[in-house]
PDB file of C-alpha atoms in Angstrom:
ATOM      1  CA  UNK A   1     -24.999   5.661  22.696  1.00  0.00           C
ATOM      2  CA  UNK A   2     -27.852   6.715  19.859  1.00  0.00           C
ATOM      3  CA  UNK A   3     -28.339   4.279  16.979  1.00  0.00           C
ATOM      4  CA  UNK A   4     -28.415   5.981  13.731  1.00  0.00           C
ATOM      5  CA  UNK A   5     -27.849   5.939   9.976  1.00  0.00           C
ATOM      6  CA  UNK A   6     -26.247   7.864   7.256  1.00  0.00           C
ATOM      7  CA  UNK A   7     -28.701   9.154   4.677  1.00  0.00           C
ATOM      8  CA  UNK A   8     -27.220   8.756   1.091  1.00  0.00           C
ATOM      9  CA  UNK A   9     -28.715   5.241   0.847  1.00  0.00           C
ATOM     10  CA  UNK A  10     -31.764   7.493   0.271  1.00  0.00           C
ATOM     11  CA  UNK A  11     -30.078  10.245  -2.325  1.00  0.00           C
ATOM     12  CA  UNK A  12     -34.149  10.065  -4.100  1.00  0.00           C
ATOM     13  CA  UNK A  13     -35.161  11.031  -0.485  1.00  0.00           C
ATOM     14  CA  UNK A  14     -36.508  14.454   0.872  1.00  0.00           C
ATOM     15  CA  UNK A  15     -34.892  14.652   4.370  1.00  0.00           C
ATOM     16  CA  UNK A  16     -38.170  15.631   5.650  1.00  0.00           C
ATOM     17  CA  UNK A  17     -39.483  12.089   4.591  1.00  0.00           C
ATOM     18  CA  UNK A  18     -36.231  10.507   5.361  1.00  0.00           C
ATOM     19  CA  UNK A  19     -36.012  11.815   9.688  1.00  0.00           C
ATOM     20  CA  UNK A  20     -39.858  11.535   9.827  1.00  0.00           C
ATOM     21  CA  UNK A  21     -39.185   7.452   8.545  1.00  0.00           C
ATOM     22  CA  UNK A  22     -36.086   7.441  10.921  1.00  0.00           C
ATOM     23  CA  UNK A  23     -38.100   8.456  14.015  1.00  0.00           C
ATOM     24  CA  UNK A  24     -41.027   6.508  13.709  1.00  0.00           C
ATOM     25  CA  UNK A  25     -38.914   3.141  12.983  1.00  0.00           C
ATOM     26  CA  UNK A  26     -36.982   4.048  16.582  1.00  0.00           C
ATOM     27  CA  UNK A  27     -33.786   5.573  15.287  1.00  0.00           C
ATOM     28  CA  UNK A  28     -32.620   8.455  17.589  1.00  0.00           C
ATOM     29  CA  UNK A  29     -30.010  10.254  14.550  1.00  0.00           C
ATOM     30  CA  UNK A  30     -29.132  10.789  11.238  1.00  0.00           C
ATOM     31  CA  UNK A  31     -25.690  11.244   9.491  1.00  0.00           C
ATOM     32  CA  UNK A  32     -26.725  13.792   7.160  1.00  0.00           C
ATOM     33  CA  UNK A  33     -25.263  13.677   3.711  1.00  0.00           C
ATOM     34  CA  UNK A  34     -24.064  17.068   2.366  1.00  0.00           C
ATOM     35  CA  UNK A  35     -22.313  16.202  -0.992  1.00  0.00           C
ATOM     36  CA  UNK A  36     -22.325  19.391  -3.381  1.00  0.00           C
ATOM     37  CA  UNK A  37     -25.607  20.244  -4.866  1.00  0.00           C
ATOM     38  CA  UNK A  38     -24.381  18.553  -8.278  1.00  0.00           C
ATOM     39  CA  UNK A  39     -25.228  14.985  -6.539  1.00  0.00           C
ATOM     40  CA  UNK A  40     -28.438  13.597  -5.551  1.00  0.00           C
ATOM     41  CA  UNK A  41     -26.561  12.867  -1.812  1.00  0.00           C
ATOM     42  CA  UNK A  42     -27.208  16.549  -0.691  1.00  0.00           C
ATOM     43  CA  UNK A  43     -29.631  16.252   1.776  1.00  0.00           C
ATOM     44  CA  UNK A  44     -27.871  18.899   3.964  1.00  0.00           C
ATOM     45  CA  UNK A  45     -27.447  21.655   1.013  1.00  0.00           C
ATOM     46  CA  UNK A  46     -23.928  22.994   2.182  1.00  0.00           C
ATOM     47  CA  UNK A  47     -22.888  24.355  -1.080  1.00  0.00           C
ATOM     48  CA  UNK A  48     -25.896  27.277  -0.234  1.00  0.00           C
ATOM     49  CA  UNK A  49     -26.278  27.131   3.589  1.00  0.00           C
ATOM     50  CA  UNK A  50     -27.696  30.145   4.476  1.00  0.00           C
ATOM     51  CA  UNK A  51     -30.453  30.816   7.243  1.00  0.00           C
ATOM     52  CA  UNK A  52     -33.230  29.764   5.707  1.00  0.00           C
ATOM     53  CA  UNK A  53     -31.030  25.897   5.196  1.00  0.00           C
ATOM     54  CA  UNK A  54     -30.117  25.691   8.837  1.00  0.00           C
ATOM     55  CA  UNK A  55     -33.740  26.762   9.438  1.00  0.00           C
ATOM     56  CA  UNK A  56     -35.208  24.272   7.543  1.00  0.00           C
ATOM     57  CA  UNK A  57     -32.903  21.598   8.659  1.00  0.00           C
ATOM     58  CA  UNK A  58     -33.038  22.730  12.318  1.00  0.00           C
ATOM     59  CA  UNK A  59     -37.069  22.729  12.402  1.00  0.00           C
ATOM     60  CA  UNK A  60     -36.787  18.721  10.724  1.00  0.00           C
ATOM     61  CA  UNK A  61     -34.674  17.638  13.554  1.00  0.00           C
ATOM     62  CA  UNK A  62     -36.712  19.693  15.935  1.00  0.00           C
ATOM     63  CA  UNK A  63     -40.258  17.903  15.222  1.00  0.00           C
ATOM     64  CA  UNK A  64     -38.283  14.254  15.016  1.00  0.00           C
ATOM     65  CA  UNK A  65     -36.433  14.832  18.078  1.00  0.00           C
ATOM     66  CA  UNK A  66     -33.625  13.172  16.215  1.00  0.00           C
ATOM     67  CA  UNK A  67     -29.773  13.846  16.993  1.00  0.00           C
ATOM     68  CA  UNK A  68     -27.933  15.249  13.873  1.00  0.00           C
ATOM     69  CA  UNK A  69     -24.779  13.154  14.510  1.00  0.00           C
ATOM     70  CA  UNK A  70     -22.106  14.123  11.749  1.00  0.00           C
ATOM     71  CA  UNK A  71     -22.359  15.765   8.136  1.00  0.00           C
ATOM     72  CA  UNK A  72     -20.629  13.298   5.657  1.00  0.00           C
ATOM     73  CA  UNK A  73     -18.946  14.002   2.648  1.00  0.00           C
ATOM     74  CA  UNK A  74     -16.644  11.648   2.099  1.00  0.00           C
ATOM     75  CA  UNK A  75     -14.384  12.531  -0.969  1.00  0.00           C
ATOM     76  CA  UNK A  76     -10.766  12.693  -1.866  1.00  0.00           C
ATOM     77  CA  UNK A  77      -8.758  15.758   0.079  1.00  0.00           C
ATOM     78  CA  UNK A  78      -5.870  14.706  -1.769  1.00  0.00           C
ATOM     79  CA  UNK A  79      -7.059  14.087  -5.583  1.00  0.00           C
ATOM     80  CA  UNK A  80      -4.247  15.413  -8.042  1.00  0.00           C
ATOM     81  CA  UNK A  81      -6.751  17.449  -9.508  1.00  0.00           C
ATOM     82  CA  UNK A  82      -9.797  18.424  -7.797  1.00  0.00           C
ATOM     83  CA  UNK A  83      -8.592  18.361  -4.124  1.00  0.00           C
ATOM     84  CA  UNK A  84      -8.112  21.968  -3.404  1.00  0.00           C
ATOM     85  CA  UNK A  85     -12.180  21.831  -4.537  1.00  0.00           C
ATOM     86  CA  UNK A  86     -12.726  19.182  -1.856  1.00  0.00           C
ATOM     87  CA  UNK A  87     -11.198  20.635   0.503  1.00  0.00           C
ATOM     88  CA  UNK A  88     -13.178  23.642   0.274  1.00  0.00           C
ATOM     89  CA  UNK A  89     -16.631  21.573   0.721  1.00  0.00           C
ATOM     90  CA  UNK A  90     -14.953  20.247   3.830  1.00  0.00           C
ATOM     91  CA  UNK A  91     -14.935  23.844   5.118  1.00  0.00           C
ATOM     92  CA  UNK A  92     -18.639  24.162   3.844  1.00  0.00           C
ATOM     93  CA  UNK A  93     -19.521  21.241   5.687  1.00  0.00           C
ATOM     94  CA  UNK A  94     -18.044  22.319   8.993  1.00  0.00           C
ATOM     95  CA  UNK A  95     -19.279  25.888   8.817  1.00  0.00           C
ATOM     96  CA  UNK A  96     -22.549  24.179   8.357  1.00  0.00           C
ATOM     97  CA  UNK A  97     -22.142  21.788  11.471  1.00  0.00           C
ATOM     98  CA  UNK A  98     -21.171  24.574  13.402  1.00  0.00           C
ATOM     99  CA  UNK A  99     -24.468  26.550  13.052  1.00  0.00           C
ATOM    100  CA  UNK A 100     -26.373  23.697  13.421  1.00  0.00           C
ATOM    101  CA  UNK A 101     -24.504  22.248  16.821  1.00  0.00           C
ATOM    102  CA  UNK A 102     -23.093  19.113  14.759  1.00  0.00           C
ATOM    103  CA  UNK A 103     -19.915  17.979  16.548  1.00  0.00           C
ATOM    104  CA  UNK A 104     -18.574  16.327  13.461  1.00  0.00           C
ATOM    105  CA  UNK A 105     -17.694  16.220   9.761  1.00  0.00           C
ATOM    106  CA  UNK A 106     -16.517  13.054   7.903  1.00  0.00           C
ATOM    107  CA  UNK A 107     -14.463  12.538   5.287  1.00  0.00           C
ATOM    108  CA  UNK A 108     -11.822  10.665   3.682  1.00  0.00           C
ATOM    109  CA  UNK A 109      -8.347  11.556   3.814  1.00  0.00           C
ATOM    110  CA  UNK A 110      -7.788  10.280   0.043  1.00  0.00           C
ATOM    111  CA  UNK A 111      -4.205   9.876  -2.265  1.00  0.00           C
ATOM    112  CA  UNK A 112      -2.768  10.992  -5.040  1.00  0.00           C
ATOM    113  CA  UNK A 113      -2.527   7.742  -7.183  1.00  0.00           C
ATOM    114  CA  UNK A 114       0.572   9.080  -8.687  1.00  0.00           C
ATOM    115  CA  UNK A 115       2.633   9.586  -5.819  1.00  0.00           C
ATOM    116  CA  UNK A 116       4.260   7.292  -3.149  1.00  0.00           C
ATOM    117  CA  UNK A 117       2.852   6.298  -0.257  1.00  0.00           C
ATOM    118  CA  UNK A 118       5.407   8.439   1.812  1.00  0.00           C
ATOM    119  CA  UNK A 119       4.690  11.790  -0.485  1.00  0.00           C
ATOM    120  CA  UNK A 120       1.037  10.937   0.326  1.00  0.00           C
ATOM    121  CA  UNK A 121       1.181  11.045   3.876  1.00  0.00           C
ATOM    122  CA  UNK A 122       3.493  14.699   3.660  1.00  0.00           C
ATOM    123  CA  UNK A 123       0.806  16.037   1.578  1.00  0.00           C
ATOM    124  CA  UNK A 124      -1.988  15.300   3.693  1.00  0.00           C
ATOM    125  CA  UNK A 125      -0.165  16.658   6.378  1.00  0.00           C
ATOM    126  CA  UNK A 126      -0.012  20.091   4.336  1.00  0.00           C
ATOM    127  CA  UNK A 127      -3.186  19.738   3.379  1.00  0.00           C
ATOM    128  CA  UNK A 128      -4.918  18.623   6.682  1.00  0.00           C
ATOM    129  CA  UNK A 129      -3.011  20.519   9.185  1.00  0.00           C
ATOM    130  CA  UNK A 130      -5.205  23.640   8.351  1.00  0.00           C
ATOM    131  CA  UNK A 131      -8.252  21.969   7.889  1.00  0.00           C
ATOM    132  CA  UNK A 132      -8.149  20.452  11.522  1.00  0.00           C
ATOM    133  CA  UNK A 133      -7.447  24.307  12.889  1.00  0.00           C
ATOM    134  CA  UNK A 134      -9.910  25.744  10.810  1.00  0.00           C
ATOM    135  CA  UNK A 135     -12.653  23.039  12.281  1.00  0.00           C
ATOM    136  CA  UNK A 136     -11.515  23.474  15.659  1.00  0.00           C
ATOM    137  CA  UNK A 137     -11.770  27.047  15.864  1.00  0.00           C
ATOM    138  CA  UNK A 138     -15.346  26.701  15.041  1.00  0.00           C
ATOM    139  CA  UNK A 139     -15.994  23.954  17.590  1.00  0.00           C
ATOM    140  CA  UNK A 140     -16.054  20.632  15.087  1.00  0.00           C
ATOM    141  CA  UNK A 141     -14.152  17.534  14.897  1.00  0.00           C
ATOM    142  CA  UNK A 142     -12.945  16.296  11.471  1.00  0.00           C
ATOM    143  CA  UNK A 143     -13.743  12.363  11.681  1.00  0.00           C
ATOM    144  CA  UNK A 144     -12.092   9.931   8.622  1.00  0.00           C
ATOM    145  CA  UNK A 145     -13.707   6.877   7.797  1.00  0.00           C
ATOM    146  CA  UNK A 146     -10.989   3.382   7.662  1.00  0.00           C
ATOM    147  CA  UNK A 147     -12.525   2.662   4.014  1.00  0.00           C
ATOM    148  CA  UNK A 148      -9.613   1.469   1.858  1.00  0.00           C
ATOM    149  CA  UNK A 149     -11.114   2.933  -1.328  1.00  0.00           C
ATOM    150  CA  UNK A 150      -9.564   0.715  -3.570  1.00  0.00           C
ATOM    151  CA  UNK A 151     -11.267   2.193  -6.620  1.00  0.00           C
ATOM    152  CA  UNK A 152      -9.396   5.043  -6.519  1.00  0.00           C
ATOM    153  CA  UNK A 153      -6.145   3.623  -7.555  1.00  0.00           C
ATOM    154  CA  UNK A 154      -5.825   2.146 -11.293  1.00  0.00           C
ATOM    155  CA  UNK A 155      -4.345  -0.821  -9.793  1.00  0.00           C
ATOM    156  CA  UNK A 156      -6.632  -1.280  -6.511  1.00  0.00           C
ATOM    157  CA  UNK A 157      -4.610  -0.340  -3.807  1.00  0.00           C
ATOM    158  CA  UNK A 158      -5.996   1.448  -1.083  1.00  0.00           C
ATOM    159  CA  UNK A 159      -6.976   5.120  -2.353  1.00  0.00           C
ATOM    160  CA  UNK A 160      -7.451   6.262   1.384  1.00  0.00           C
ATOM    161  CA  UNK A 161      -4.653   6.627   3.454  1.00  0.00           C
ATOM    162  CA  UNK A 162      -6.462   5.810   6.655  1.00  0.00           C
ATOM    163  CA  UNK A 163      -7.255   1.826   6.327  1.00  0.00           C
ATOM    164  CA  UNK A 164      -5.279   0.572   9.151  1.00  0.00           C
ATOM    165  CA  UNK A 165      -4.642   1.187  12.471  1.00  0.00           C
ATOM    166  CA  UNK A 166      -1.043   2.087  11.476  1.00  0.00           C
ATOM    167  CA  UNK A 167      -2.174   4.813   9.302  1.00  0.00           C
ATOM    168  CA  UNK A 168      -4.579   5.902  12.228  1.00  0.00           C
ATOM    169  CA  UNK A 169      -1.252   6.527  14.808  1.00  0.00           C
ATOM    170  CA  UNK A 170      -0.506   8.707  11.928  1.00  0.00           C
ATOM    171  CA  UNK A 171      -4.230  10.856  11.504  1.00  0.00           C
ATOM    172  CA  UNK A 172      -4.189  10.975  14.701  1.00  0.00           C
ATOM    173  CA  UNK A 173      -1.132  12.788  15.326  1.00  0.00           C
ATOM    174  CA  UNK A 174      -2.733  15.610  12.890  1.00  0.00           C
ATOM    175  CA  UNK A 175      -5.397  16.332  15.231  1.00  0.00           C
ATOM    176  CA  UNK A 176      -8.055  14.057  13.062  1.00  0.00           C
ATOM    177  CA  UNK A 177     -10.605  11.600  14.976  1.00  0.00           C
ATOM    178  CA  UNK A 178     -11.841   8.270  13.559  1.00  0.00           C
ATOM    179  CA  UNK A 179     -15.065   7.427  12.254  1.00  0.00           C
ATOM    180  CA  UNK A 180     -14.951   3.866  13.072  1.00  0.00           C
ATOM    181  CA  UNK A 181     -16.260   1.045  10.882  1.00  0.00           C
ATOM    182  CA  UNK A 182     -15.582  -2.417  10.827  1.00  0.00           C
ATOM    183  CA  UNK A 183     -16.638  -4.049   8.036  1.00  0.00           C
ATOM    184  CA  UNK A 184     -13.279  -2.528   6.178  1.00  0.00           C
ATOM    185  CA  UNK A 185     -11.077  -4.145   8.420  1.00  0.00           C
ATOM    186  CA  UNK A 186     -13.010  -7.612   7.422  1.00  0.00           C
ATOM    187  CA  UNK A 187     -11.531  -6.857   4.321  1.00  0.00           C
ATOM    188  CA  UNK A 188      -8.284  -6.324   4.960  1.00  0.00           C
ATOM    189  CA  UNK A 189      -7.940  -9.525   6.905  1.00  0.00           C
ATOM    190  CA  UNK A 190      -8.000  -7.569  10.246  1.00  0.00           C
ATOM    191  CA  UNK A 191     -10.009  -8.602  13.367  1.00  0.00           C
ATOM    192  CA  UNK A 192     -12.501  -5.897  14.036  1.00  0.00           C
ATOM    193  CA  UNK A 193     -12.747  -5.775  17.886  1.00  0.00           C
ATOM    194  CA  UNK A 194      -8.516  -6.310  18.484  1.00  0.00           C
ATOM    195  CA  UNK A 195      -8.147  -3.179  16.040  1.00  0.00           C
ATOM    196  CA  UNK A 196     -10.448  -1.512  18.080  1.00  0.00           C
ATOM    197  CA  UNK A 197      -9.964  -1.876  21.677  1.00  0.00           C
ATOM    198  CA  UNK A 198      -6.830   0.373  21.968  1.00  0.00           C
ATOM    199  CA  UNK A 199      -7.760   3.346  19.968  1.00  0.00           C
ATOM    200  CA  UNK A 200     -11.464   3.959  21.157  1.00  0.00           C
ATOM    201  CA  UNK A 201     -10.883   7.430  22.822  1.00  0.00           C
ATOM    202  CA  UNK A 202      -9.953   8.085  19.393  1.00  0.00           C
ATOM    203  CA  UNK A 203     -13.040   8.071  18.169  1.00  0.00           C
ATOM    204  CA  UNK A 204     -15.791  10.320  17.316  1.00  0.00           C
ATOM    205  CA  UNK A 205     -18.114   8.791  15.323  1.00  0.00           C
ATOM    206  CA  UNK A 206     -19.203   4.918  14.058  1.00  0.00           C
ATOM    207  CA  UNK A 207     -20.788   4.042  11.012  1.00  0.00           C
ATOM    208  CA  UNK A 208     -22.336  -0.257  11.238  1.00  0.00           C
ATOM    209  CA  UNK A 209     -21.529  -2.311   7.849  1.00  0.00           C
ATOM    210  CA  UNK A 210     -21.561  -5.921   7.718  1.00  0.00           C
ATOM    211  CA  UNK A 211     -18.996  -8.027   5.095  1.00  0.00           C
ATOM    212  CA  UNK A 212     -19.946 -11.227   3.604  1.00  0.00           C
ATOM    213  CA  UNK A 213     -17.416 -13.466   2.419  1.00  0.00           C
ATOM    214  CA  UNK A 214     -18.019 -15.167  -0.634  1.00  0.00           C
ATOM    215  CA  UNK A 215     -17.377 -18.832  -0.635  1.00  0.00           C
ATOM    216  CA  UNK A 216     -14.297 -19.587  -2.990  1.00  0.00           C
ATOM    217  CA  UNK A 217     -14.141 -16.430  -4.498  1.00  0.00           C
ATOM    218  CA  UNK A 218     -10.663 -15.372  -2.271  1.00  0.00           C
ATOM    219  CA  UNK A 219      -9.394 -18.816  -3.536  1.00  0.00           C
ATOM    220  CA  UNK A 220      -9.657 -17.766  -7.114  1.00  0.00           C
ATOM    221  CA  UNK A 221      -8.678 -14.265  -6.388  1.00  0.00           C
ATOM    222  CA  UNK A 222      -6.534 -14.777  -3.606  1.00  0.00           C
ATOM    223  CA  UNK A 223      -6.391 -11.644  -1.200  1.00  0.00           C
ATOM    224  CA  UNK A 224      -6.278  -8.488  -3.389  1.00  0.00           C
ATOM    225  CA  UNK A 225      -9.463  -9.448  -5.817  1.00  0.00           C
ATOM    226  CA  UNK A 226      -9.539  -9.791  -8.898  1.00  0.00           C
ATOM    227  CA  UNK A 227      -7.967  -7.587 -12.410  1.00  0.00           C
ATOM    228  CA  UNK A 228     -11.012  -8.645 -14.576  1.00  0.00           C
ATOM    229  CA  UNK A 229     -13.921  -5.785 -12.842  1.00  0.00           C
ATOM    230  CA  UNK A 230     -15.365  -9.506 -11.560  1.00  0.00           C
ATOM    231  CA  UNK A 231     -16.967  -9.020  -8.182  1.00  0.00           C
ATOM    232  CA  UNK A 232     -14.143 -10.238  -5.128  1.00  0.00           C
ATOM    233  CA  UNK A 233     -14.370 -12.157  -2.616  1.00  0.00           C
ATOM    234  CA  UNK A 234     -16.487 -10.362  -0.366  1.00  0.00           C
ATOM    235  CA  UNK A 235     -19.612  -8.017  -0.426  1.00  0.00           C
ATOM    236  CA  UNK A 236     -21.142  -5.054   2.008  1.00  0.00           C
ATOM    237  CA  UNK A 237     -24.149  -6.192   3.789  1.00  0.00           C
ATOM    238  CA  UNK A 238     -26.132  -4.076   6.810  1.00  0.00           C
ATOM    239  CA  UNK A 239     -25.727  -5.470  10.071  1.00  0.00           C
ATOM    240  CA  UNK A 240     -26.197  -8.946  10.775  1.00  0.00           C
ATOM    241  CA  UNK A 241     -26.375 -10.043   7.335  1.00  0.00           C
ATOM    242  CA  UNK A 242     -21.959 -10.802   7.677  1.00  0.00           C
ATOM    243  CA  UNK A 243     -19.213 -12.018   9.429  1.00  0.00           C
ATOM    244  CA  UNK A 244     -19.010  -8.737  11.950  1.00  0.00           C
ATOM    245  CA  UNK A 245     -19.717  -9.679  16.006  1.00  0.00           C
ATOM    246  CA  UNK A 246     -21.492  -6.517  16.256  1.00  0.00           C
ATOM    247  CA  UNK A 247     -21.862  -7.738  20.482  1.00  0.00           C
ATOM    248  CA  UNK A 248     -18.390  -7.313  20.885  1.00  0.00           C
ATOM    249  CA  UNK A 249     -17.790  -4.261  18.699  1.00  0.00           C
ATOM    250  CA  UNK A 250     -20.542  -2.356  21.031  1.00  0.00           C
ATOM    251  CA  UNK A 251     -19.222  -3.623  24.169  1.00  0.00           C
ATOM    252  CA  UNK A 252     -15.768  -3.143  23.360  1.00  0.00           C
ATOM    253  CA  UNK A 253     -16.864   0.453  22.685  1.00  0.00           C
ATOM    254  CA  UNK A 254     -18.820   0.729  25.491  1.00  0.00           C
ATOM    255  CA  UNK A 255     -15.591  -0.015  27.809  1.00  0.00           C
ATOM    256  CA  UNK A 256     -13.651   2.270  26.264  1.00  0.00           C
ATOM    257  CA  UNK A 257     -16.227   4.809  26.971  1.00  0.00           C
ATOM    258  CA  UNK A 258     -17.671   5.777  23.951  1.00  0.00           C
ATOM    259  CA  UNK A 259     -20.890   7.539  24.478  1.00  0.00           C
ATOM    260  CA  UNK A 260     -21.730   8.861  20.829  1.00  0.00           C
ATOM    261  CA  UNK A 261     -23.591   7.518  17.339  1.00  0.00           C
ATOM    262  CA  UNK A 262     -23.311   3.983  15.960  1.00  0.00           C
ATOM    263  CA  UNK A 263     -24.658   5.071  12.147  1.00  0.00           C
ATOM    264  CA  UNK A 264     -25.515   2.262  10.355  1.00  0.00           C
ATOM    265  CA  UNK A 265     -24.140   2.658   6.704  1.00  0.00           C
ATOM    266  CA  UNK A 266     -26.410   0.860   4.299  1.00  0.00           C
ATOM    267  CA  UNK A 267     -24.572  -0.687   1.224  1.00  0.00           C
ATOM    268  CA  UNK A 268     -26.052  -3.758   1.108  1.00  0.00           C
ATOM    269  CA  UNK A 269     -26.595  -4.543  -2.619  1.00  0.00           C
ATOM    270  CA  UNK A 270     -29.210  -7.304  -1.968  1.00  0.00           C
ATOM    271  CA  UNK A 271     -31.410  -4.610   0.169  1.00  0.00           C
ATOM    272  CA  UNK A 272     -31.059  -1.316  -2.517  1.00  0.00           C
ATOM    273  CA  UNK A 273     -32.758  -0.945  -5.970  1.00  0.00           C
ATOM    274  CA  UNK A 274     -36.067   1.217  -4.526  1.00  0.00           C
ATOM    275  CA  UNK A 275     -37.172   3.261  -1.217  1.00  0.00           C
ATOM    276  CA  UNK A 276     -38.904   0.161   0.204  1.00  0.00           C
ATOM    277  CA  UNK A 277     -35.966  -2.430  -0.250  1.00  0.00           C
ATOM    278  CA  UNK A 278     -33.692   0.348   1.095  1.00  0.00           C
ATOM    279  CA  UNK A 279     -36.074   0.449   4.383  1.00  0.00           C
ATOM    280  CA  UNK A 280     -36.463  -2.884   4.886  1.00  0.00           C
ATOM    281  CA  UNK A 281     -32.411  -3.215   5.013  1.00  0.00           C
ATOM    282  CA  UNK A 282     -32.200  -0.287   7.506  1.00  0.00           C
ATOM    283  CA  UNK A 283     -34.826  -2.374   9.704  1.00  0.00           C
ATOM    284  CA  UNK A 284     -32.626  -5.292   9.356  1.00  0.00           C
ATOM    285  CA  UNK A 285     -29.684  -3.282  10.701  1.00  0.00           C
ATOM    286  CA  UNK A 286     -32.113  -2.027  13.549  1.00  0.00           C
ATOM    287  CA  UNK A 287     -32.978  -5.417  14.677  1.00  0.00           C
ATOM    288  CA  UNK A 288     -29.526  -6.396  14.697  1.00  0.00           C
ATOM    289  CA  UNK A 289     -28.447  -3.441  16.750  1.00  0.00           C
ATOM    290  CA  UNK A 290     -31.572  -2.381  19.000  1.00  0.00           C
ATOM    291  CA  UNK A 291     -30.662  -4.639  21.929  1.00  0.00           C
ATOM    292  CA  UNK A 292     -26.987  -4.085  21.972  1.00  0.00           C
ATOM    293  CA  UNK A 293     -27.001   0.397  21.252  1.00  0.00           C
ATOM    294  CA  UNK A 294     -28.497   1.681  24.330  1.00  0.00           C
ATOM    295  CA  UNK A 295     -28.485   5.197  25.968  1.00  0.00           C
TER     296      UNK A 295
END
């Protein structure tokens, strides 16, 4: 395994600065962020990838000696209106892996807020099916995040149709990988490691977040949060900072045989706010992980 992290918790960041930082901390790879050139989380510009792009991102990794582990874009495929765009970018993002030897692209599957559940899931089967053939023909795997997405939906239910390891049976059976994190299944009440053990060769890719759980907070909110905007009952914190046992999660992964990227995703509210305080998170995450991610 290569320990990692995924750059858009550094959107004010040149990626120059960002994989020289990255390498001379000890990180091995970087989850590249390739959002359209309309957000700051671009630091793969997919939107206009032409040779002098996959130059300039191929000479970065080059000098660092760092492993460009997945291009993320993690949006909606399925939004009511703007999914047909999203789903183009997807295609951006895996032409763009492609020429630059990236084995994945992550995503979200997404939902249409105003359709049922069962609609949902034939719809992203229409809308997936060529997606998956159009990124295996040029030598990528499509990888989907198990983020619930809860904002997406006016009344807080899940938004991405790929939370549980139900809904993964399902993904899986449309040619999709996972891109394994377990702070989400914190949330949803799940054990991380029992979730994981049976469906590791289904992964591709794993992105580290911690969850705290707020003292009391689930007692006034009681499991599915609160309808006031309040904060819930728990909170995103980088590795070791929560509730995750990040020594069975890697050895669980190591006996299934994964041999890829743990990426640490940084969305730790208490480390953000400036480059620095970002940094210092991402070393907390390192420390946490060092011992246990080895080659």
């Amino acid at each position: 395994m290569k320990l990692g992290f995924l750059t858009a918790c550094l959107p004010e960041s040149d990626l120059t600065d960002i994989a020289d930082w990255a390498a001379s901390h000890g990180f091995e790879a970087l989850e590249v962020a390739g959002w359209p050139s309309t957000d700051d989380r671009n630091h793969i510009r997919v939107d206009r990838f032409d040779e002098a792009e996959c130059d300039r991102v191929r000479r970065i990794l080059t000098e660092t000696g760092l492993t460009l582990s997945s291009i993320a874009y993690y949006e909606n495929n399925l939004h009511p209106e703007q999914g047909a765009e999203v789903n183009a970018h997807v295609r951006r993002c895996v032409d763009a892996a492609a020429a630059l030897g990236c084995p994945t692209v992550g995503t979200f599957v997404g939902r249409d807020p105003g359709r049922p559940v069962r609609d949902n899931l034939k719809l992203a089967e229409d809308v997936f099916g060529p997606l998956v053939e159009y990124a295996a023909r040029h030598g990528v795997e499509i990888v989907i995040e198990n983020c619930v997405m809860k904002s997406w939906h006016p009344d807080g239910y899940p938004g991405n149709l790929a939370y549980s390891p139900e809904l993964w049976e399902w993904m899986f059976g449309l040619g999709l990988k996972l891109n394994y994190d377990p702070s989400h299944l914190v949330a949803l009440g799940a054990d991380p490691v029992a979730a994981l053990r049976p469906y590791v060769a289904n992964i591709a890719h794993v992105q580290a977040k911690d969850t705290e759980l707020l003292p009391g907070k689930i007692d006034r909110y009681g499991f599915y949060g609160p309808i006031s905007g309040e904060k819930g009952w728990y909170r995103f914190r980088v590795p070791g900072l929560g509730g995750v046992d990040w020594t069975r999660v890697i050895d669980v992964l190591y006996e299934g045989g994964y041999d890829g990227v743990v990426s640490v995703e940084h969305e730790d509210p208490v480390w953000s706010g400036s480059t620095e305080r970002v940094q210092t998170g991402l070393g907390i995450a390192y420390r946490t992980l060092r011992h246990l991610v080895r080659g």
